[in-house]
Amino acid sequence: MPPVSLDTLDTPCLVLERGRLQRNLARVAATVAARGVRLRPHLKTAKSIDVARLAAPDPATPVAVSTLLEAEYFFAHGYRDVFYAVGLGPGKLPRVAKLLRAGARLLTCLDDAGTAAKLAAFAAAEGVAFRVLIEVDCGEHRAGVAPDGPELPEIARALGRNFAGVTTHGGQSYDGRSAAEMNAFGEVEAGAARLAAGRLAAAGFPCEVVSVGSSPTAMTTNALAGITEVRAGVYMFGDLFQAGIGTCALDDIAVSVLTEVISRPAGRDAFLIDAGAFALSKDLATASLPPAQQAGYGWLCDLDGRLLRGLKVARVWQEHGRVVSDRPLAPDAFPVGTRLRVLPNHICPTAAAHATYNVVEHSRAVLATWPRINGW
Amino acid sequence: MPPVSLDTLDTPCLVLERGRLQRNLARVAATVAARGVRLRPHLKTAKSIDVARLAAPDPATPVAVSTLLEAEYFFAHGYRDVFYAVGLGPGKLPRVAKLLRAGARLLTCLDDAGTAAKLAAFAAAEGVAFRVLIEVDCGEHRAGVAPDGPELPEIARALGRNFAGVTTHGGQSYDGRSAAEMNAFGEVEAGAARLAAGRLAAAGFPCEVVSVGSSPTAMTTNALAGITEVRAGVYMFGDLFQAGIGTCALDDIAVSVLTEVISRPAGRDAFLIDAGAFALSKDLATASLPPAQQAGYGWLCDLDGRLLRGLKVARVWQEHGRVVSDRPLAPDAFPVGTRLRVLPNHICPTAAAHATYNVVEHSRAVLATWPRINGW
C-alpha cells in the first residue's frame, strides 16, 4: 500500500501543517509570557487532543473551551483546569456538576443574578463547589455586565462561595486594523477586567481569576497588571481574516482544505471544486476587509501550499465551490482532477465540518491523522 | 430517571417533528407519483437511515446522496440504487469501484470527456462496470454541458459501456417566487434533460436514466414525458427559505434547533441564546427574500413550536446567537434559562452541525434519537 499523501487522500479534507502550527504556538506563548501572565489556550478552534498536547504540553496548563463536550473530552484526556467560556444557562448545571464531582477544576461564567442564585442553590443542594467567573462587557456588547454597574457585586453575592473571579472578551478587537488599534482594544479589555476585579475586591470578593483575551489582543504587548491570564484560540491556525487584520502572515495559516477540481466548463474563467458550503463553511469574514483582501469563500493554493494569486472561491453550494480567476485561464489550466488547497476565511467554522486533521510537514506525505471533537 | 423531554435535553440540539416530516414526505410523494415518474429522495439533507426508512420504506427505492460517505452508509443499510449526485472527480474512482464491487447499483455523474475517458480506462482495468450519467446544464450554470452542445455525444462515447443516461438540476428554481415561475423552471429543467436524452439516443446512446430535480421543481405539476425520475431532498424538512418561496408552509418546517437563553442584558430588547454560528450555520438564505420574510439567522418559536413573531436571531458568534425583538421586551420576558426553538433559514447546513435528531410528536417527550452521518 502506498504511503498516504495529499495526492491520494479522499477529498475534501483538512490539511494541517505542523511546522506552522508549532511556530504560531511558540510566537504567542512567548508574547504572552513576556507580559508576565499565563496563557490559557482556547481549544474551541482546534478541538483536538493532539493539538492541545502541542499548545499545552503540561496537562496542568489551564485551557478554555466553547462547549461542555470539549470540556468533557479534554478533562478525559487529563486537562483538569478547563474554562467553559460561554455564558452558563441553568440547563447545563447538572452536566457541569458531574464534571466537578469527577475532579475537574471547571471554570464557568455568567452575567445574571437570577442564574447565579439558581446555581448557588443547586451547588448547595448537590454538595458541589462551582467555580464561576462573572462575565464583564468591555465594549463588544455581546454578553456581560458593565464593569462599573450595580450588577457586579450583586451577582458575586448571589454566587457566594462559588465565586471565582471575572472574565471579559474584547471581541471588538476584530474591528482593529493596526497594531495601535489592537493595543488600544487590549487596554480597554484589560481595563474593564481590572476595574471589575477592583470593585469586587473592595466589596469583599477578591478574584482568584481575572481572565481576558481574544486572538488580536493576546498578541499585543500592553502591560497586564492585575490580569491573571490571557485566552486565545484562533492564533494556533490563523486564517485569511486574521492575516487580513495583521495578527498573522499568510504563510502562518496552518490549516487548509484539500480539494479536487470536478468540473471545468469550456470557455469560462471558472471551475468547480468538491469543497463547498459544508467543507469550507459559509463564513464571509473577509468581506469586511479592503477589496484586495476579500477572499470570497477562500483563496486557492497548489498542492504544496503556494498561493495561486487571482483565484478565489466565489460561490458555494452544499458540496460544490466555484473558483473564479481574475484573469483569463488557459484552456488546459486546472483540468478536472487537479488537486488544490483552499485557505479558509475563518478557520473555526471551516474546521468544525471535519472529523480529522491530516498532518503534513515539508512534504505531501501525511504523517498522522488527528481527530477532532465536534458538536455539543 | 424522568423521561427525556425538550425541557431537559442538552442544548443546542435538533428537534424533529415526525408528524410534519411524514406529511411532507406524503405530499411530495403523491405529487411526483401523479406525474407518472418515480421520486428519487435525495438524502443529502436528512443524512439519516431513520429518515430514509420513512422517505423510502422499500430499500429497493432509488435514492440520491451528496457524498460518498452517505453512499456507503445507505448502501450498508440496504439501499442499493444510490445516485452520488455531485460531479465525480478521478480521485474518487477507487472508492466508487469498491461500492460497485460490493454490489451497489451506484450511479455517478460527470461533465468532462477527459474524466470520462479516465473512468472508462479505470473501469476496464479494474473489471468493474460503472453507471454514469452525463451532467447537463439547464441554466443554473453551475456544472454540466449544454444539452445542445458537442460535448454530449463525445462524453457518451468516452464512457462507452459505463454510460447510463443524463442528469440535470434546475438550481435556478430557487430564484422562483410563484407557482407559475416554478412551473417554468421545471419545464426548462425537463426540457434540457429531454433534449440531451433525445440527442444521445439518436447518436446511439439510449438513456436508461433521465434524472431531473430540485425541491421547488419537484413540487410542480408539469408533464414529464421522457423523464424517468425526479430528485428532491430539502422538502422532507422544509425551512424558512423554502417557506419564503412557497414550497412549504411555515408549519411544515419539521426541524428546529432547541436552545436556551444564556444572557439577558438589562435595558436591551435583545438577549443571547446558546445556538450560534455552529448550531444554526451562517447561512443567510432568507436575506434574498422580501423584508417581511428575512429571518436573520432564524426565527424563534416557543418550546411547543408556536412562532414568536417579531423575534429573530440577528447576529451569531461561534456559540452565541443574539435574538432581537422588533418591539420593546418586558423586563421579565425571556429570562436566562428560557427554552426556545429556532426555525432554520436553510436546514441542510444547520442539520450538518449536529450528530442526531431528537424526535417528538404532539408533545415535548423525546420519542427517539436518530443519528446523522456528517462529513465525507
JSON list of N, CA, C and O in Angstrom, two decimals, chain A residues 115-143:
[
{"chain": "A", "resi": 115, "resn": "THR", "atom": "N", "xyz": [-29.55, 33.64, 37.60]},
{"chain": "A", "resi": 115, "resn": "THR", "atom": "CA", "xyz": [-28.87, 32.37, 37.32]},
{"chain": "A", "resi": 115, "resn": "THR", "atom": "C", "xyz": [-27.85, 32.07, 38.42]},
{"chain": "A", "resi": 115, "resn": "THR", "atom": "O", "xyz": [-27.67, 30.92, 38.82]},
{"chain": "A", "resi": 116, "resn": "ALA", "atom": "N", "xyz": [-27.18, 33.13, 38.89]},
{"chain": "A", "resi": 116, "resn": "ALA", "atom": "CA", "xyz": [-26.20, 32.94, 39.97]},
{"chain": "A", "resi": 116, "resn": "ALA", "atom": "C", "xyz": [-26.88, 32.36, 41.21]},
{"chain": "A", "resi": 116, "resn": "ALA", "atom": "O", "xyz": [-26.34, 31.45, 41.86]},
{"chain": "A", "resi": 117, "resn": "ALA", "atom": "N", "xyz": [-28.06, 32.87, 41.54]},
{"chain": "A", "resi": 117, "resn": "ALA", "atom": "CA", "xyz": [-28.78, 32.38, 42.71]},
{"chain": "A", "resi": 117, "resn": "ALA", "atom": "C", "xyz": [-29.20, 30.92, 42.50]},
{"chain": "A", "resi": 117, "resn": "ALA", "atom": "O", "xyz": [-29.08, 30.08, 43.41]},
{"chain": "A", "resi": 118, "resn": "LYS", "atom": "N", "xyz": [-29.69, 30.61, 41.30]},
{"chain": "A", "resi": 118, "resn": "LYS", "atom": "CA", "xyz": [-30.07, 29.22, 40.99]},
{"chain": "A", "resi": 118, "resn": "LYS", "atom": "C", "xyz": [-28.86, 28.31, 41.12]},
{"chain": "A", "resi": 118, "resn": "LYS", "atom": "O", "xyz": [-28.94, 27.19, 41.64]},
{"chain": "A", "resi": 119, "resn": "LEU", "atom": "N", "xyz": [-27.74, 28.78, 40.59]},
{"chain": "A", "resi": 119, "resn": "LEU", "atom": "CA", "xyz": [-26.51, 27.98, 40.64]},
{"chain": "A", "resi": 119, "resn": "LEU", "atom": "C", "xyz": [-26.10, 27.73, 42.08]},
{"chain": "A", "resi": 119, "resn": "LEU", "atom": "O", "xyz": [-25.76, 26.59, 42.45]},
{"chain": "A", "resi": 120, "resn": "ALA", "atom": "N", "xyz": [-26.14, 28.77, 42.90]},
{"chain": "A", "resi": 120, "resn": "ALA", "atom": "CA", "xyz": [-25.71, 28.62, 44.29]},
{"chain": "A", "resi": 120, "resn": "ALA", "atom": "C", "xyz": [-26.62, 27.63, 45.02]},
{"chain": "A", "resi": 120, "resn": "ALA", "atom": "O", "xyz": [-26.14, 26.78, 45.79]},
{"chain": "A", "resi": 121, "resn": "ALA", "atom": "N", "xyz": [-27.92, 27.72, 44.76]},
{"chain": "A", "resi": 121, "resn": "ALA", "atom": "CA", "xyz": [-28.86, 26.79, 45.40]},
{"chain": "A", "resi": 121, "resn": "ALA", "atom": "C", "xyz": [-28.61, 25.36, 44.91]},
{"chain": "A", "resi": 121, "resn": "ALA", "atom": "O", "xyz": [-28.61, 24.40, 45.70]},
{"chain": "A", "resi": 122, "resn": "PHE", "atom": "N", "xyz": [-28.37, 25.23, 43.63]},
{"chain": "A", "resi": 122, "resn": "PHE", "atom": "CA", "xyz": [-28.10, 23.91, 43.05]},
{"chain": "A", "resi": 122, "resn": "PHE", "atom": "C", "xyz": [-26.82, 23.33, 43.64]},
{"chain": "A", "resi": 122, "resn": "PHE", "atom": "O", "xyz": [-26.77, 22.15, 44.04]},
{"chain": "A", "resi": 123, "resn": "ALA", "atom": "N", "xyz": [-25.77, 24.16, 43.71]},
{"chain": "A", "resi": 123, "resn": "ALA", "atom": "CA", "xyz": [-24.48, 23.70, 44.23]},
{"chain": "A", "resi": 123, "resn": "ALA", "atom": "C", "xyz": [-24.63, 23.24, 45.68]},
{"chain": "A", "resi": 123, "resn": "ALA", "atom": "O", "xyz": [-24.10, 22.20, 46.08]},
{"chain": "A", "resi": 124, "resn": "ALA", "atom": "N", "xyz": [-25.38, 24.01, 46.47]},
{"chain": "A", "resi": 124, "resn": "ALA", "atom": "CA", "xyz": [-25.58, 23.65, 47.88]},
{"chain": "A", "resi": 124, "resn": "ALA", "atom": "C", "xyz": [-26.36, 22.34, 47.98]},
{"chain": "A", "resi": 124, "resn": "ALA", "atom": "O", "xyz": [-25.99, 21.44, 48.75]},
{"chain": "A", "resi": 125, "resn": "ALA", "atom": "N", "xyz": [-27.43, 22.23, 47.19]},
{"chain": "A", "resi": 125, "resn": "ALA", "atom": "CA", "xyz": [-28.26, 21.02, 47.25]},
{"chain": "A", "resi": 125, "resn": "ALA", "atom": "C", "xyz": [-27.48, 19.79, 46.82]},
{"chain": "A", "resi": 125, "resn": "ALA", "atom": "O", "xyz": [-27.67, 18.69, 47.35]},
{"chain": "A", "resi": 126, "resn": "GLU", "atom": "N", "xyz": [-26.57, 19.96, 45.87]},
{"chain": "A", "resi": 126, "resn": "GLU", "atom": "CA", "xyz": [-25.82, 18.83, 45.33]},
{"chain": "A", "resi": 126, "resn": "GLU", "atom": "C", "xyz": [-24.52, 18.60, 46.10]},
{"chain": "A", "resi": 126, "resn": "GLU", "atom": "O", "xyz": [-23.82, 17.62, 45.85]},
{"chain": "A", "resi": 127, "resn": "GLY", "atom": "N", "xyz": [-24.16, 19.55, 46.96]},
{"chain": "A", "resi": 127, "resn": "GLY", "atom": "CA", "xyz": [-22.91, 19.42, 47.69]},
{"chain": "A", "resi": 127, "resn": "GLY", "atom": "C", "xyz": [-21.68, 19.53, 46.80]},
{"chain": "A", "resi": 127, "resn": "GLY", "atom": "O", "xyz": [-20.67, 18.86, 47.02]},
{"chain": "A", "resi": 128, "resn": "VAL", "atom": "N", "xyz": [-21.76, 20.37, 45.77]},
{"chain": "A", "resi": 128, "resn": "VAL", "atom": "CA", "xyz": [-20.65, 20.56, 44.83]},
{"chain": "A", "resi": 128, "resn": "VAL", "atom": "C", "xyz": [-20.24, 22.03, 44.85]},
{"chain": "A", "resi": 128, "resn": "VAL", "atom": "O", "xyz": [-21.11, 22.90, 44.89]},
{"chain": "A", "resi": 129, "resn": "ALA", "atom": "N", "xyz": [-18.95, 22.29, 44.84]},
{"chain": "A", "resi": 129, "resn": "ALA", "atom": "CA", "xyz": [-18.49, 23.68, 44.75]},
{"chain": "A", "resi": 129, "resn": "ALA", "atom": "C", "xyz": [-18.24, 24.04, 43.29]},
{"chain": "A", "resi": 129, "resn": "ALA", "atom": "O", "xyz": [-17.42, 23.40, 42.63]},
{"chain": "A", "resi": 130, "resn": "PHE", "atom": "N", "xyz": [-18.95, 25.05, 42.80]},
{"chain": "A", "resi": 130, "resn": "PHE", "atom": "CA", "xyz": [-18.70, 25.56, 41.45]},
{"chain": "A", "resi": 130, "resn": "PHE", "atom": "C", "xyz": [-17.59, 26.61, 41.52]},
{"chain": "A", "resi": 130, "resn": "PHE", "atom": "O", "xyz": [-17.26, 27.10, 42.60]},
{"chain": "A", "resi": 131, "resn": "ARG", "atom": "N", "xyz": [-17.02, 26.91, 40.38]},
{"chain": "A", "resi": 131, "resn": "ARG", "atom": "CA", "xyz": [-16.01, 27.99, 40.28]},
{"chain": "A", "resi": 131, "resn": "ARG", "atom": "C", "xyz": [-16.48, 28.89, 39.14]},
{"chain": "A", "resi": 131, "resn": "ARG", "atom": "O", "xyz": [-16.31, 28.55, 37.97]},
{"chain": "A", "resi": 132, "resn": "VAL", "atom": "N", "xyz": [-17.06, 30.03, 39.48]},
{"chain": "A", "resi": 132, "resn": "VAL", "atom": "CA", "xyz": [-17.76, 30.83, 38.50]},
{"chain": "A", "resi": 132, "resn": "VAL", "atom": "C", "xyz": [-17.14, 32.21, 38.35]},
{"chain": "A", "resi": 132, "resn": "VAL", "atom": "O", "xyz": [-16.89, 32.90, 39.35]},
{"chain": "A", "resi": 133, "resn": "LEU", "atom": "N", "xyz": [-16.92, 32.62, 37.11]},
{"chain": "A", "resi": 133, "resn": "LEU", "atom": "CA", "xyz": [-16.47, 33.97, 36.80]},
{"chain": "A", "resi": 133, "resn": "LEU", "atom": "C", "xyz": [-17.67, 34.80, 36.38]},
{"chain": "A", "resi": 133, "resn": "LEU", "atom": "O", "xyz": [-18.56, 34.32, 35.69]},
{"chain": "A", "resi": 134, "resn": "ILE", "atom": "N", "xyz": [-17.66, 36.04, 36.79]},
{"chain": "A", "resi": 134, "resn": "ILE", "atom": "CA", "xyz": [-18.70, 36.96, 36.32]},
{"chain": "A", "resi": 134, "resn": "ILE", "atom": "C", "xyz": [-18.23, 37.55, 35.00]},
{"chain": "A", "resi": 134, "resn": "ILE", "atom": "O", "xyz": [-17.11, 38.05, 34.89]},
{"chain": "A", "resi": 135, "resn": "GLU", "atom": "N", "xyz": [-19.10, 37.47, 33.99]},
{"chain": "A", "resi": 135, "resn": "GLU", "atom": "CA", "xyz": [-18.72, 37.98, 32.67]},
{"chain": "A", "resi": 135, "resn": "GLU", "atom": "C", "xyz": [-18.96, 39.48, 32.63]},
{"chain": "A", "resi": 135, "resn": "GLU", "atom": "O", "xyz": [-20.04, 39.97, 32.98]},
{"chain": "A", "resi": 136, "resn": "VAL", "atom": "N", "xyz": [-17.93, 40.20, 32.19]},
{"chain": "A", "resi": 136, "resn": "VAL", "atom": "CA", "xyz": [-17.96, 41.66, 32.13]},
{"chain": "A", "resi": 136, "resn": "VAL", "atom": "C", "xyz": [-17.94, 42.07, 30.67]},
{"chain": "A", "resi": 136, "resn": "VAL", "atom": "O", "xyz": [-17.22, 41.49, 29.86]},
{"chain": "A", "resi": 137, "resn": "ASP", "atom": "N", "xyz": [-18.73, 43.09, 30.34]},
{"chain": "A", "resi": 137, "resn": "ASP", "atom": "CA", "xyz": [-18.77, 43.63, 28.98]},
{"chain": "A", "resi": 137, "resn": "ASP", "atom": "C", "xyz": [-17.75, 44.75, 28.87]},
{"chain": "A", "resi": 137, "resn": "ASP", "atom": "O", "xyz": [-17.87, 45.78, 29.53]},
{"chain": "A", "resi": 138, "resn": "CYS", "atom": "N", "xyz": [-16.73, 44.55, 28.01]},
{"chain": "A", "resi": 138, "resn": "CYS", "atom": "CA", "xyz": [-15.71, 45.60, 27.86]},
{"chain": "A", "resi": 138, "resn": "CYS", "atom": "C", "xyz": [-15.92, 46.40, 26.57]},
{"chain": "A", "resi": 138, "resn": "CYS", "atom": "O", "xyz": [-15.02, 47.08, 26.11]},
{"chain": "A", "resi": 139, "resn": "GLY", "atom": "N", "xyz": [-17.14, 46.30, 26.00]},
{"chain": "A", "resi": 139, "resn": "GLY", "atom": "CA", "xyz": [-17.42, 47.14, 24.84]},
{"chain": "A", "resi": 139, "resn": "GLY", "atom": "C", "xyz": [-17.89, 46.40, 23.61]},
{"chain": "A", "resi": 139, "resn": "GLY", "atom": "O", "xyz": [-18.32, 47.01, 22.63]},
{"chain": "A", "resi": 140, "resn": "GLU", "atom": "N", "xyz": [-17.84, 45.07, 23.65]},
{"chain": "A", "resi": 140, "resn": "GLU", "atom": "CA", "xyz": [-18.36, 44.33, 22.50]},
{"chain": "A", "resi": 140, "resn": "GLU", "atom": "C", "xyz": [-19.89, 44.34, 22.52]},
{"chain": "A", "resi": 140, "resn": "GLU", "atom": "O", "xyz": [-20.53, 44.21, 21.49]},
{"chain": "A", "resi": 141, "resn": "HIS", "atom": "N", "xyz": [-20.47, 44.44, 23.71]},
{"chain": "A", "resi": 141, "resn": "HIS", "atom": "CA", "xyz": [-21.93, 44.41, 23.89]},
{"chain": "A", "resi": 141, "resn": "HIS", "atom": "C", "xyz": [-22.54, 43.10, 23.41]},
{"chain": "A", "resi": 141, "resn": "HIS", "atom": "O", "xyz": [-23.59, 43.09, 22.79]},
{"chain": "A", "resi": 142, "resn": "ARG", "atom": "N", "xyz": [-21.84, 42.01, 23.64]},
{"chain": "A", "resi": 142, "resn": "ARG", "atom": "CA", "xyz": [-22.41, 40.69, 23.36]},
{"chain": "A", "resi": 142, "resn": "ARG", "atom": "C", "xyz": [-23.04, 40.20, 24.66]},
{"chain": "A", "resi": 142, "resn": "ARG", "atom": "O", "xyz": [-24.24, 40.20, 24.80]},
{"chain": "A", "resi": 143, "resn": "ALA", "atom": "N", "xyz": [-22.22, 39.80, 25.60]},
{"chain": "A", "resi": 143, "resn": "ALA", "atom": "CA", "xyz": [-22.72, 39.39, 26.91]},
{"chain": "A", "resi": 143, "resn": "ALA", "atom": "C", "xyz": [-21.95, 40.17, 27.97]},
{"chain": "A", "resi": 143, "resn": "ALA", "atom": "O", "xyz": [-20.99, 40.88, 27.66]}
]
